[in-house]
C-alpha cells in the first residue's frame, strides 16, 4: 500500500515538473514571438516610411535619377543629400544631425525606429567640401539601409557595382569605389581631413592599401573621397568600409 502511495506521489511530482517545464516553454515561446514580432514590425515600418519618401521626392526616368530637394528638405531640413547604387537596393536620403546619435535610431520623419537613417558624420561639412566625408548606416538583417554593404567582400559584387551616386541640391556626384575592407572602429579610418596635405596623402594611400582585393582605380591626396561605414558580423568593434573617390559631378542645371 505504501509503495503504491509513493508511486502515486512520484507520478504526481513528475506531472507537476512537466507542467512547470511546459509553462516555462510556453512563456519563453511567447516572449520570443513577441520580440520577433516587434523586430519584424520595426523593419516593416521603416521600409514603408522610406518607400513613401522615395515615391514623393524621387523621379527615375530614361533620362536619369532626380531628387526633389525642395520637397525633401521641407519634410526635414536635416536632409543634405541622397545616396544610390545603380544595381543594389540602396537608395536613401542622407541626414545630418548635431551628433552621431540621433539619426542612428530616428528616421527622416523623426520616427524612433531601430533602422534609423543613413547619415553623415556630424563633424563633416554638409556640402561634401571636406577631403573625406563619412556616411553611416545600420547593417540590417533584412538587407535594408546598409545591410548590403558587406556584400562587397565578394569582388564579383564590386565588379557589378563599381560606383555609387550621391545627389545634392547642387548636382549628381559619382564616386568610384577604390577600397573595401573590414576596419577596427577605433582605427585612423575615421579621421576627418578638411584640407589637403602630407597627412591626408598618407591617409588616402593607406585606405587604398587596406582593400581586401585590388581595385584598379587611381586616388591620391588631391582627391575628395566618401567613406561608407556599417557594422559587421566580425564583432562589435569592427566596421565594414567602402571607400569611393569623386570621379564626376553633373550640375543640377545640366541634368
Tab-separated table of C-alpha atoms in Angstrom:
chain	number	residue	atom	x	y	z
A	1	UNK	CA	0.000	0.000	0.000
A	2	UNK	CA	2.798	2.357	0.942
A	3	UNK	CA	4.615	1.506	-2.301
A	4	UNK	CA	1.523	2.441	-4.309
A	5	UNK	CA	1.196	5.752	-2.436
A	6	UNK	CA	4.871	6.541	-3.038
A	7	UNK	CA	4.455	5.663	-6.711
A	8	UNK	CA	1.436	7.966	-6.978
A	9	UNK	CA	3.346	10.781	-5.274
A	10	UNK	CA	6.268	10.329	-7.674
A	11	UNK	CA	3.946	10.373	-10.673
A	12	UNK	CA	2.202	13.454	-9.304
A	13	UNK	CA	5.527	15.192	-8.654
A	14	UNK	CA	6.696	14.251	-12.130
A	15	UNK	CA	3.486	15.587	-13.609
A	16	UNK	CA	3.936	18.884	-11.750
A	17	UNK	CA	7.529	19.197	-13.004
A	18	UNK	CA	6.428	18.520	-16.579
A	19	UNK	CA	3.636	21.060	-16.246
A	20	UNK	CA	6.063	23.686	-14.923
A	21	UNK	CA	8.509	22.945	-17.751
A	22	UNK	CA	5.689	23.199	-20.290
A	23	UNK	CA	4.560	26.541	-18.845
A	24	UNK	CA	8.128	27.863	-18.942
A	25	UNK	CA	8.475	26.740	-22.573
A	26	UNK	CA	5.200	28.431	-23.486
A	27	UNK	CA	6.274	31.658	-21.753
A	28	UNK	CA	9.677	31.593	-23.477
A	29	UNK	CA	7.987	30.960	-26.828
A	30	UNK	CA	5.506	33.799	-26.308
A	31	UNK	CA	8.223	36.242	-25.249
A	32	UNK	CA	10.400	35.228	-28.213
A	33	UNK	CA	7.455	35.503	-30.600
A	34	UNK	CA	6.648	38.957	-29.217
A	35	UNK	CA	10.229	40.156	-29.684
A	36	UNK	CA	10.302	38.705	-33.202
A	37	UNK	CA	7.036	40.493	-33.968
A	38	UNK	CA	8.485	43.777	-32.687
A	39	UNK	CA	11.587	43.337	-34.858
A	40	UNK	CA	9.628	42.450	-37.990
A	41	UNK	CA	7.122	45.242	-37.364
A	42	UNK	CA	10.013	47.663	-36.906
A	43	UNK	CA	11.505	46.548	-40.233
A	44	UNK	CA	8.137	46.908	-41.938
A	45	UNK	CA	7.528	50.414	-40.596
A	46	UNK	CA	11.000	51.548	-41.624
A	47	UNK	CA	10.717	50.135	-45.152
A	48	UNK	CA	7.229	51.566	-45.553
A	49	UNK	CA	8.322	55.037	-44.433
A	50	UNK	CA	11.273	55.190	-46.816
A	51	UNK	CA	9.185	53.791	-49.677
A	52	UNK	CA	6.718	56.651	-49.201
A	53	UNK	CA	9.529	59.228	-49.096
A	54	UNK	CA	11.021	57.849	-52.300
A	55	UNK	CA	7.671	57.906	-54.080
A	56	UNK	CA	7.143	61.533	-53.072
A	57	UNK	CA	10.539	63.032	-53.939
A	58	UNK	CA	12.273	60.757	-56.467
A	59	UNK	CA	11.666	60.572	-60.201
A	60	UNK	CA	13.501	57.897	-62.155
A	61	UNK	CA	13.221	58.029	-65.944
A	62	UNK	CA	15.223	57.025	-69.006
A	63	UNK	CA	16.885	60.435	-68.730
A	64	UNK	CA	18.159	59.866	-65.218
A	65	UNK	CA	17.505	59.878	-61.481
A	66	UNK	CA	16.110	63.085	-59.997
A	67	UNK	CA	15.505	64.130	-56.381
A	68	UNK	CA	13.143	66.972	-55.464
A	69	UNK	CA	15.184	68.567	-52.686
A	70	UNK	CA	12.605	71.294	-52.108
A	71	UNK	CA	10.072	68.651	-51.041
A	72	UNK	CA	12.687	66.599	-49.226
A	73	UNK	CA	14.043	69.467	-47.155
A	74	UNK	CA	10.521	70.694	-46.466
A	75	UNK	CA	9.983	67.348	-44.723
A	76	UNK	CA	13.223	67.693	-42.801
A	77	UNK	CA	15.894	70.385	-43.304
A	78	UNK	CA	18.480	67.966	-41.867
A	79	UNK	CA	18.416	66.098	-45.184
A	80	UNK	CA	21.580	67.068	-47.079
A	81	UNK	CA	21.654	64.515	-49.898
A	82	UNK	CA	20.580	61.190	-51.339
A	83	UNK	CA	22.746	58.091	-51.848
A	84	UNK	CA	22.078	55.485	-54.521
A	85	UNK	CA	23.702	52.396	-56.014
A	86	UNK	CA	22.592	51.622	-59.554
A	87	UNK	CA	22.461	47.816	-59.182
A	88	UNK	CA	21.950	47.367	-55.438
A	89	UNK	CA	18.836	48.101	-53.401
A	90	UNK	CA	20.468	51.030	-51.595
A	91	UNK	CA	18.656	54.316	-52.222
A	92	UNK	CA	18.084	56.609	-49.245
A	93	UNK	CA	18.100	60.215	-48.113
A	94	UNK	CA	21.239	61.266	-46.218
A	95	UNK	CA	20.650	63.026	-42.918
A	96	UNK	CA	22.971	65.095	-40.754
A	97	UNK	CA	22.351	65.922	-37.115
A	98	UNK	CA	24.199	67.766	-34.386
A	99	UNK	CA	25.718	64.463	-33.232
A	100	UNK	CA	26.070	60.896	-34.490
A	101	UNK	CA	23.446	59.522	-32.102
A	102	UNK	CA	20.052	60.928	-33.089
A	103	UNK	CA	19.788	59.553	-36.625
A	104	UNK	CA	21.200	56.227	-35.511
A	105	UNK	CA	17.638	55.319	-34.498
A	106	UNK	CA	15.470	58.106	-35.939
A	107	UNK	CA	14.121	58.279	-39.475
A	108	UNK	CA	13.761	61.301	-41.738
A	109	UNK	CA	10.273	61.869	-40.297
A	110	UNK	CA	11.518	61.731	-36.708
A	111	UNK	CA	10.107	58.267	-36.009
A	112	UNK	CA	12.045	56.258	-33.435
A	113	UNK	CA	12.887	53.047	-35.290
A	114	UNK	CA	15.918	50.811	-34.895
A	115	UNK	CA	16.881	51.122	-38.579
A	116	UNK	CA	17.257	54.875	-38.157
A	117	UNK	CA	18.668	56.762	-41.145
A	118	UNK	CA	21.632	56.874	-43.449
A	119	UNK	CA	23.516	59.844	-42.011
A	120	UNK	CA	26.639	61.941	-42.423
A	121	UNK	CA	29.231	62.342	-39.696
A	122	UNK	CA	28.209	65.489	-37.809
A	123	UNK	CA	31.832	66.728	-37.952
A	124	UNK	CA	31.763	66.838	-41.748
A	125	UNK	CA	30.692	69.779	-43.909
A	126	UNK	CA	27.131	69.334	-45.185
A	127	UNK	CA	28.158	70.283	-48.732
A	128	UNK	CA	30.756	67.480	-49.006
A	129	UNK	CA	33.546	70.064	-49.226
A	130	UNK	CA	35.821	68.162	-46.825
A	131	UNK	CA	38.522	65.990	-48.331
A	132	UNK	CA	36.934	62.917	-46.771
A	133	UNK	CA	33.308	62.549	-45.721
A	134	UNK	CA	31.811	59.709	-43.665
A	135	UNK	CA	28.339	58.263	-44.160
A	136	UNK	CA	26.953	55.724	-41.694
A	137	UNK	CA	24.078	53.253	-41.819
A	138	UNK	CA	22.884	50.159	-39.983
A	139	UNK	CA	23.642	46.666	-41.257
A	140	UNK	CA	20.036	45.458	-41.098
A	141	UNK	CA	19.255	41.732	-41.220
A	142	UNK	CA	16.581	42.311	-43.869
A	143	UNK	CA	19.258	43.940	-46.094
A	144	UNK	CA	17.742	47.406	-45.784
A	145	UNK	CA	19.793	50.547	-45.057
A	146	UNK	CA	23.474	49.497	-45.432
A	147	UNK	CA	22.666	45.800	-44.990
A	148	UNK	CA	24.045	45.002	-48.456
A	149	UNK	CA	27.309	46.893	-47.998
A	150	UNK	CA	29.046	43.824	-46.586
A	151	UNK	CA	28.413	42.014	-49.880
A	152	UNK	CA	31.392	43.934	-51.247
A	153	UNK	CA	33.576	41.336	-49.515
A	154	UNK	CA	32.904	39.425	-52.734
A	155	UNK	CA	34.816	41.047	-55.586
A	156	UNK	CA	32.089	39.987	-58.037
A	157	UNK	CA	29.696	42.317	-56.212
A	158	UNK	CA	32.165	45.168	-56.668
A	159	UNK	CA	32.553	44.359	-60.365
A	160	UNK	CA	28.787	44.735	-60.804
A	161	UNK	CA	28.713	47.869	-58.639
A	162	UNK	CA	31.949	49.814	-59.208
A	163	UNK	CA	30.474	53.142	-58.133
A	164	UNK	CA	27.736	54.870	-56.167
A	165	UNK	CA	25.994	58.226	-56.628
A	166	UNK	CA	25.336	60.997	-54.162
A	167	UNK	CA	22.746	63.604	-55.127
A	168	UNK	CA	22.696	67.067	-53.555
A	169	UNK	CA	20.793	70.266	-54.397
A	170	UNK	CA	23.870	71.279	-56.413
A	171	UNK	CA	24.070	68.178	-58.591
A	172	UNK	CA	24.780	64.458	-59.014
A	173	UNK	CA	28.164	63.161	-57.899
A	174	UNK	CA	29.646	59.820	-58.951
A	175	UNK	CA	32.089	58.101	-56.619
A	176	UNK	CA	34.245	55.290	-57.977
A	177	UNK	CA	34.938	52.632	-55.354
A	178	UNK	CA	38.654	52.127	-54.719
A	179	UNK	CA	38.793	50.160	-51.456
A	180	UNK	CA	36.624	47.688	-49.498
A	181	UNK	CA	37.643	46.118	-46.189
A	182	UNK	CA	36.886	45.405	-42.526
A	183	UNK	CA	38.262	48.051	-40.150
A	184	UNK	CA	38.649	48.400	-36.416
A	185	UNK	CA	36.146	51.001	-35.216
A	186	UNK	CA	38.951	52.864	-33.442
A	187	UNK	CA	41.332	52.980	-36.409
A	188	UNK	CA	42.520	56.157	-38.140
A	189	UNK	CA	39.996	55.348	-40.873
A	190	UNK	CA	37.588	57.757	-39.165
A	191	UNK	CA	39.904	60.773	-39.071
A	192	UNK	CA	38.341	63.819	-40.770
A	193	UNK	CA	40.559	65.903	-43.073
A	194	UNK	CA	39.254	69.332	-44.021
A	195	UNK	CA	42.098	70.141	-46.427
A	196	UNK	CA	44.955	68.671	-48.430
A	197	UNK	CA	48.399	67.949	-47.015
A	198	UNK	CA	51.005	65.278	-46.386
A	199	UNK	CA	48.952	63.618	-43.647
A	200	UNK	CA	45.910	63.306	-45.898
A	201	UNK	CA	48.045	61.963	-48.741
A	202	UNK	CA	49.355	59.186	-46.455
A	203	UNK	CA	45.832	58.534	-45.221
A	204	UNK	CA	44.466	58.007	-48.747
A	205	UNK	CA	47.353	55.689	-49.647
A	206	UNK	CA	46.638	53.639	-46.522
A	207	UNK	CA	42.948	53.321	-47.422
A	208	UNK	CA	43.950	52.053	-50.855
A	209	UNK	CA	46.337	49.506	-49.328
A	210	UNK	CA	43.693	48.330	-46.858
A	211	UNK	CA	41.434	46.969	-49.606
A	212	UNK	CA	40.672	43.264	-49.289
A	213	UNK	CA	41.270	42.879	-53.022
A	214	UNK	CA	42.999	45.019	-55.663
A	215	UNK	CA	40.873	47.668	-57.396
A	216	UNK	CA	42.202	49.482	-60.446
A	217	UNK	CA	41.077	52.995	-59.514
A	218	UNK	CA	43.586	55.825	-59.067
A	219	UNK	CA	43.322	58.035	-55.990
A	220	UNK	CA	45.713	60.454	-54.278
A	221	UNK	CA	45.883	63.281	-51.765
A	222	UNK	CA	44.254	65.781	-54.128
A	223	UNK	CA	41.030	63.769	-54.403
A	224	UNK	CA	37.870	64.053	-52.340
A	225	UNK	CA	36.525	60.769	-51.041
A	226	UNK	CA	33.435	59.430	-49.296
A	227	UNK	CA	33.630	56.534	-46.844
A	228	UNK	CA	30.544	54.361	-46.314
A	229	UNK	CA	30.554	52.546	-42.979
A	230	UNK	CA	28.366	49.883	-41.374
A	231	UNK	CA	28.541	47.215	-38.677
A	232	UNK	CA	29.864	43.763	-39.496
A	233	UNK	CA	29.482	40.200	-38.227
A	234	UNK	CA	33.181	40.217	-37.294
A	235	UNK	CA	32.257	41.812	-33.969
A	236	UNK	CA	31.108	44.935	-32.144
A	237	UNK	CA	34.445	46.702	-32.548
A	238	UNK	CA	34.627	46.262	-36.312
A	239	UNK	CA	33.050	48.024	-39.287
A	240	UNK	CA	32.776	47.254	-42.978
A	241	UNK	CA	34.180	50.072	-45.098
A	242	UNK	CA	33.588	51.038	-48.730
A	243	UNK	CA	35.645	53.997	-49.973
A	244	UNK	CA	34.754	55.981	-53.095
A	245	UNK	CA	36.655	58.755	-54.864
A	246	UNK	CA	34.821	61.645	-56.524
A	247	UNK	CA	35.038	60.951	-60.257
A	248	UNK	CA	32.254	63.010	-61.829
A	249	UNK	CA	29.902	65.848	-60.955
A	250	UNK	CA	26.866	66.751	-63.041
A	251	UNK	CA	25.464	70.163	-62.022
A	252	UNK	CA	21.725	70.267	-61.384
A	253	UNK	CA	21.063	72.574	-64.347
A	254	UNK	CA	22.763	70.088	-66.690
A	255	UNK	CA	20.829	67.018	-65.593
